[in-house]
Short mmCIF file of C-alpha atoms in Angstrom, two decimals:
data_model
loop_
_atom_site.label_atom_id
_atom_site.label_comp_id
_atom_site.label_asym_id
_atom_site.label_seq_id
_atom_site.Cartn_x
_atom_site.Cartn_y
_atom_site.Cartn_z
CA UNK A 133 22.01 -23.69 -17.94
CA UNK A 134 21.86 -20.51 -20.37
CA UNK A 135 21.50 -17.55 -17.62
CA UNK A 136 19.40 -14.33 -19.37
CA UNK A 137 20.18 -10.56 -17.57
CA UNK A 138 17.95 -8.38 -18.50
CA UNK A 139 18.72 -4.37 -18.20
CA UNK A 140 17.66 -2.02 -17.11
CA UNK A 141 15.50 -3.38 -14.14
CA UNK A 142 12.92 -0.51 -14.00
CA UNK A 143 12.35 1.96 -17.05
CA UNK A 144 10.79 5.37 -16.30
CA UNK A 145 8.93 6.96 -19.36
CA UNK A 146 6.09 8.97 -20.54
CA UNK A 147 3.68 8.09 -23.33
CA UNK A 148 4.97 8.43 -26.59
CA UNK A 149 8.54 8.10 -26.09
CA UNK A 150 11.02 4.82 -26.85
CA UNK A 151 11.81 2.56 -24.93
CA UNK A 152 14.22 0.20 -25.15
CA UNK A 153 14.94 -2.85 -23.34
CA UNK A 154 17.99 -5.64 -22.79
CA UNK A 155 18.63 -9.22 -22.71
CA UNK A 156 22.08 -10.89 -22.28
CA UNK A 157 22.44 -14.44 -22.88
CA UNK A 158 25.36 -16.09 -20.69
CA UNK A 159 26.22 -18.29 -23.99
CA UNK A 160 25.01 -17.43 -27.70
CA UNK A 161 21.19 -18.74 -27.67
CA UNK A 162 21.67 -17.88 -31.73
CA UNK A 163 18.78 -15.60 -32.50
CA UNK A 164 16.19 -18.64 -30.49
CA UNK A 165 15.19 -15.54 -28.30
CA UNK A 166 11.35 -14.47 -27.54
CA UNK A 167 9.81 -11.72 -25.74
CA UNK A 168 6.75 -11.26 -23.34
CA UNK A 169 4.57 -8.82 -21.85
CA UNK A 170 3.14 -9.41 -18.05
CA UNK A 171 0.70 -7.26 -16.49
CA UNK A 172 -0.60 -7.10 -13.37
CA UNK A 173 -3.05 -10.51 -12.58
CA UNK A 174 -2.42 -12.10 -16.03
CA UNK A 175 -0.26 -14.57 -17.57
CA UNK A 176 2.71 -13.22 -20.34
CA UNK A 177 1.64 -12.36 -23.75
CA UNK A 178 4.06 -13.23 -26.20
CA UNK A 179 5.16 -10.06 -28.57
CA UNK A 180 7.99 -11.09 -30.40
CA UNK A 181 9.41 -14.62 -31.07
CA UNK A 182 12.99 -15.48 -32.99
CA UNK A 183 14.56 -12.52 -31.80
CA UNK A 184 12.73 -10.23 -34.67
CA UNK A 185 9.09 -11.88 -35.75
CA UNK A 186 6.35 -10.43 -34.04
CA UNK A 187 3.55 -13.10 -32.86
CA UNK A 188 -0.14 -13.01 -34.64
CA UNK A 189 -1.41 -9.69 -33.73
CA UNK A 190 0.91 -7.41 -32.11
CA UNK A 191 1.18 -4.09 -32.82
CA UNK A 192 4.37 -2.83 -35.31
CA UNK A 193 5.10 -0.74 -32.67
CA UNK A 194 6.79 -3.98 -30.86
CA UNK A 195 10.27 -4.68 -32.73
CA UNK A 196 13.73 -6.89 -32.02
CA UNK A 197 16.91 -7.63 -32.70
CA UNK A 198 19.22 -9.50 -31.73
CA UNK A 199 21.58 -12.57 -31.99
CA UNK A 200 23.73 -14.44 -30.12
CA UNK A 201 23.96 -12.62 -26.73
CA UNK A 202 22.33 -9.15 -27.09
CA UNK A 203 18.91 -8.61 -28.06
CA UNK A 204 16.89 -5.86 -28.25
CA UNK A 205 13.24 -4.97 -27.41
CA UNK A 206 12.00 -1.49 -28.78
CA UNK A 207 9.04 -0.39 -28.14
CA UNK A 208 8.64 2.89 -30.70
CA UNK A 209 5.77 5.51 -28.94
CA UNK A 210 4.60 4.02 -25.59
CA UNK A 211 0.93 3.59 -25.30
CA UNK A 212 -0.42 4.13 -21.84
CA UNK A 213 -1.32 -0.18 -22.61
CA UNK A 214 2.27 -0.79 -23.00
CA UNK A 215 3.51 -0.26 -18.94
CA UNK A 216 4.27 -3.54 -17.75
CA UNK A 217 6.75 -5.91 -16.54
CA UNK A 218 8.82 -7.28 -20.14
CA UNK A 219 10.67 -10.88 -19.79
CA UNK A 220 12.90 -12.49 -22.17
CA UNK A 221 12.95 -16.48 -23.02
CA UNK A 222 15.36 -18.65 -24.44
CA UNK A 223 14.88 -22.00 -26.39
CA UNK A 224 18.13 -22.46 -27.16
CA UNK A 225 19.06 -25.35 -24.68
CA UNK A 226 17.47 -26.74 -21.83
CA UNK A 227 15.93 -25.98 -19.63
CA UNK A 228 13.95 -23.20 -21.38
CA UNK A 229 14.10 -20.38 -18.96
CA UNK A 230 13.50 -16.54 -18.89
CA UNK A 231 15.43 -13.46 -17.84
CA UNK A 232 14.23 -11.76 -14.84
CA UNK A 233 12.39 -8.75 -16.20
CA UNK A 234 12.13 -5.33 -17.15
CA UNK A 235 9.13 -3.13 -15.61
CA UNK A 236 8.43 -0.34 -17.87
CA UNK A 237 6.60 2.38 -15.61
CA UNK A 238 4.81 4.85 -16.01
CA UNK A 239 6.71 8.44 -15.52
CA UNK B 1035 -10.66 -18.56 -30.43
CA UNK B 1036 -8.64 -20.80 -28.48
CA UNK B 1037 -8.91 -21.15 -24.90
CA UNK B 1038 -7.25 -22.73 -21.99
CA UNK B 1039 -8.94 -23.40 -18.87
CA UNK B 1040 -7.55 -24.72 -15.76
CA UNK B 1041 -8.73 -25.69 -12.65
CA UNK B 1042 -9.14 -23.44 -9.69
CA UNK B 1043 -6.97 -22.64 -6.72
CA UNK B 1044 -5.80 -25.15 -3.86
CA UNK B 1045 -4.52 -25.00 -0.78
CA UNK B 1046 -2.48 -28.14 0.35
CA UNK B 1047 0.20 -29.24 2.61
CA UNK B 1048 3.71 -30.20 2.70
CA UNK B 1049 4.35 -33.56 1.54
CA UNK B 1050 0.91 -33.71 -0.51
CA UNK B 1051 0.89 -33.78 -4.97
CA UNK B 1052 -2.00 -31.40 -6.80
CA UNK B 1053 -2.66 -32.34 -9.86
CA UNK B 1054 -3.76 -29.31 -12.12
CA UNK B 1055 -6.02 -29.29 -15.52
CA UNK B 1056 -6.17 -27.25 -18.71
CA UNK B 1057 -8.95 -27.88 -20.70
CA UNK B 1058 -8.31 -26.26 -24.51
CA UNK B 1059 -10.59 -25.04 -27.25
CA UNK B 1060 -10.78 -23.70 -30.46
CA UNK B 1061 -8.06 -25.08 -32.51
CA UNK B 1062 -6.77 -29.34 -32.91
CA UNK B 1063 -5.64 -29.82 -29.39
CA UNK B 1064 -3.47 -32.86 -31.09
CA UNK B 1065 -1.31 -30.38 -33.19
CA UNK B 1066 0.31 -28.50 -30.46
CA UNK B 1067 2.63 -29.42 -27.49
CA UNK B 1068 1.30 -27.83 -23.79
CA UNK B 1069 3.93 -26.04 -21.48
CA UNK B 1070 3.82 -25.70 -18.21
CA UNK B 1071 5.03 -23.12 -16.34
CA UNK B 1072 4.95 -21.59 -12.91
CA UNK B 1073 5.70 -18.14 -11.12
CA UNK B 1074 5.88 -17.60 -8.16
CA UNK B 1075 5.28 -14.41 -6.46
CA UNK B 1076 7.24 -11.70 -7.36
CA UNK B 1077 9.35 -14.21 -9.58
CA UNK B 1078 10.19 -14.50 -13.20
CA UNK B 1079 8.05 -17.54 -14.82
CA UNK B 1080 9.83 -20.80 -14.87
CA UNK B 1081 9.15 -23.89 -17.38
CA UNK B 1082 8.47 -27.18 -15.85
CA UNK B 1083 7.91 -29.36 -18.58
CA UNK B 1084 5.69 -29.74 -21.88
CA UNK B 1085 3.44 -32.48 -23.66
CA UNK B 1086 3.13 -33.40 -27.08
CA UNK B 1087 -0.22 -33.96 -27.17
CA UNK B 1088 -0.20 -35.63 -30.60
CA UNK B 1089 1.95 -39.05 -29.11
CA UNK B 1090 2.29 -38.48 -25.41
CA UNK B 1091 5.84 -37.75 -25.26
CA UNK B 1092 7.00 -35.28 -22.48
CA UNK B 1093 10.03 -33.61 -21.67
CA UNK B 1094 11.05 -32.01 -18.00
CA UNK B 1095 12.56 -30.00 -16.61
CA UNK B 1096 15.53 -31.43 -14.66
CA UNK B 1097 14.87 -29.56 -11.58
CA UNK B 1098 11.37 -31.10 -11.32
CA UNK B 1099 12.19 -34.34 -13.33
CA UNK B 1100 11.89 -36.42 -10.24
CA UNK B 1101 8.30 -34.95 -9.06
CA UNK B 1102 6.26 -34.02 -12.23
CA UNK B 1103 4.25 -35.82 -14.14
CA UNK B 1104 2.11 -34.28 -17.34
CA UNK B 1105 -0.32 -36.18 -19.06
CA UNK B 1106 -2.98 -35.49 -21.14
CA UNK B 1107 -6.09 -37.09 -22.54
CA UNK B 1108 -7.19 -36.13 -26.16
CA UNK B 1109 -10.90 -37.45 -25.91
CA UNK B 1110 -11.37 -34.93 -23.37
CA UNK B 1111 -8.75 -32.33 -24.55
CA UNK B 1112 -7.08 -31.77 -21.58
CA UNK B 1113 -3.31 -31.87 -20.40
CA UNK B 1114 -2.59 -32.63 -16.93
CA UNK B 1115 0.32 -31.40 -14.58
CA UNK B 1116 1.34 -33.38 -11.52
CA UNK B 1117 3.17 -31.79 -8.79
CA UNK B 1118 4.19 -34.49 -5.89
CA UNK B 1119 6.12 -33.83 -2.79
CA UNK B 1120 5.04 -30.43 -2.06
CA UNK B 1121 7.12 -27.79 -0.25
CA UNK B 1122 6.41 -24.21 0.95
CA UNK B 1123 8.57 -23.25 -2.13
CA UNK B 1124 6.69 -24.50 -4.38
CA UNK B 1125 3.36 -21.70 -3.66
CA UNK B 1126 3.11 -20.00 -7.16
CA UNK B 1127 0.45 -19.75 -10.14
CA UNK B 1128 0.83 -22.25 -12.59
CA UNK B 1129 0.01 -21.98 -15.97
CA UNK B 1130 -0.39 -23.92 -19.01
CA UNK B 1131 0.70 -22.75 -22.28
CA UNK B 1132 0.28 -23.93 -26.02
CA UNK B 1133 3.03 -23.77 -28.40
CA UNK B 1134 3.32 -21.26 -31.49
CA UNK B 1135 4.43 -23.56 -33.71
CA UNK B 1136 2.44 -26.74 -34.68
CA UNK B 1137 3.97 -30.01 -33.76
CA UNK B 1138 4.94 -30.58 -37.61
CA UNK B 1139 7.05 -27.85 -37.42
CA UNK B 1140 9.24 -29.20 -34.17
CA UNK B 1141 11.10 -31.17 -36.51
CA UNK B 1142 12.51 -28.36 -38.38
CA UNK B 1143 13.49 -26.88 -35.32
CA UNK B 1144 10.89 -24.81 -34.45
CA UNK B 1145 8.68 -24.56 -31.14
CA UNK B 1146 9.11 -23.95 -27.47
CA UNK B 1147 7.64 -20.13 -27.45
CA UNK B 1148 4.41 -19.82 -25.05
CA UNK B 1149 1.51 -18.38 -26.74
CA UNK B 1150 -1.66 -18.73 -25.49
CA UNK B 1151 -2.03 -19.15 -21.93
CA UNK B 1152 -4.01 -20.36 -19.44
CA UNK B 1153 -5.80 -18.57 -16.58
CA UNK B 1154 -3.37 -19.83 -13.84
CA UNK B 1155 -4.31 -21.75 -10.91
CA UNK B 1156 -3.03 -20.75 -7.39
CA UNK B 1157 -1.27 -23.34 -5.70
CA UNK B 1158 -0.70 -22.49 -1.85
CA UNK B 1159 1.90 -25.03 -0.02
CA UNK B 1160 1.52 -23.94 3.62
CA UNK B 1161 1.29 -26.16 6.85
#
């Protein structure tokens, strides 16, 4: 089973700033790598999928990279919308699974 | 726009199955495979399984292979997920979820991303 650590747990910023987010794959997951947003009370919204395509409607603000192992999530000027908890998901091999979450707060 | 609707919350007991639907609209609910997936609280999600619901064909989840069951009847454009032999562990929301990529495409190696979801429905295990 493909094992996904995502870093840092919690990420403290302001509106406007970066942030940037981690996900390590414990075997290469080639670039089979999506991204989701999770707030409070609702299900995940899918941002990015493929390690770098963004899903119908998100904002360009929402970017990755990534392949094999290490993928990035950046999130370029933080809107006071964007604070949430961030998971990864692999497709690579069953079963599909996520990593266990980044929670971008607010500073 | 599409739109999943499940069923509403349940409490149950040890030992008992729920069986959870998700009605979908707005798009050809026999072009797109349903996920499910669960989270419990304070958890990251988890996939349980998915249906095809062009043909029928599911796959699981190993850790669940021996207690789920998803169905799904395309008259009434719903998928189905069956939960049996209930444990306290098992208390989470479940969700279902349809596919980004259109069944055609699953054969050129795409799918398996979660895109639109369901509300979730609470399922509380407790004695």
């Amino acid at each position: 089973e493909i094992v996904l650590t995502q870093s840092p747990a919690t990420l403290s910023l302001s509106p406007g700033e970066w942030a940037t987010l981690s996900c390590r794959a414990s075997q290469s997951v080639d670039r089979y790598l999506a991204w989701y947003q999770q707030k409070p009370g609702q299900a995940p919204r899918l941002l990015i999928y493929d390690a770098s395509n963004r899903a119908t409607g998100i904002p360009a603000r929402f970017s990755g990279s990534g392949s094999g192992t290490d993928f990035t999530l950046t999130i370029s000027s933080l809107e006071p919308e964007d604070f949430a908890v961030y998971y990864c998901q692999q497709r690579r091999d069953w079963p599909l699974g996520f990593g266990g979450g980044t929670n971008v707060e607010s500073k | 726009q599409v739109q999943l609707v499940q069923s509403g919350a349940e409490v149950t007991k040890p030992g008992a199955s729920v069986k959870v639907s998700c009605e979908a609209s707005g798009y050809t609910f026999t072009n797109y495979v349903i996920h499910w997936v669960r989270q419990a609280p304070g958890q990251r999600p988890e996939w349980m399984g998915w249906i095809n619901a062009d043909n029928g064909n599911t796959m699981y989840a190993q850790k669940f292979q021996a207690r789920i069951t998803i169905t799904r009847d395309t008259f009434a454009r719903t998928a189905y997920m069956e939960l049996s032999s209930l444990r306290s562990e098992d208390t989470a929301v479940y969700y279902c979820s349809r596919d980004y990529h259109i069944v055609t495409a699953r054969s050129q190696g795409s799918g398996d991303y979660f895109h639109h979801w369901g509300q979730g429905t609470l399922i509380t295990v407790s004695s």
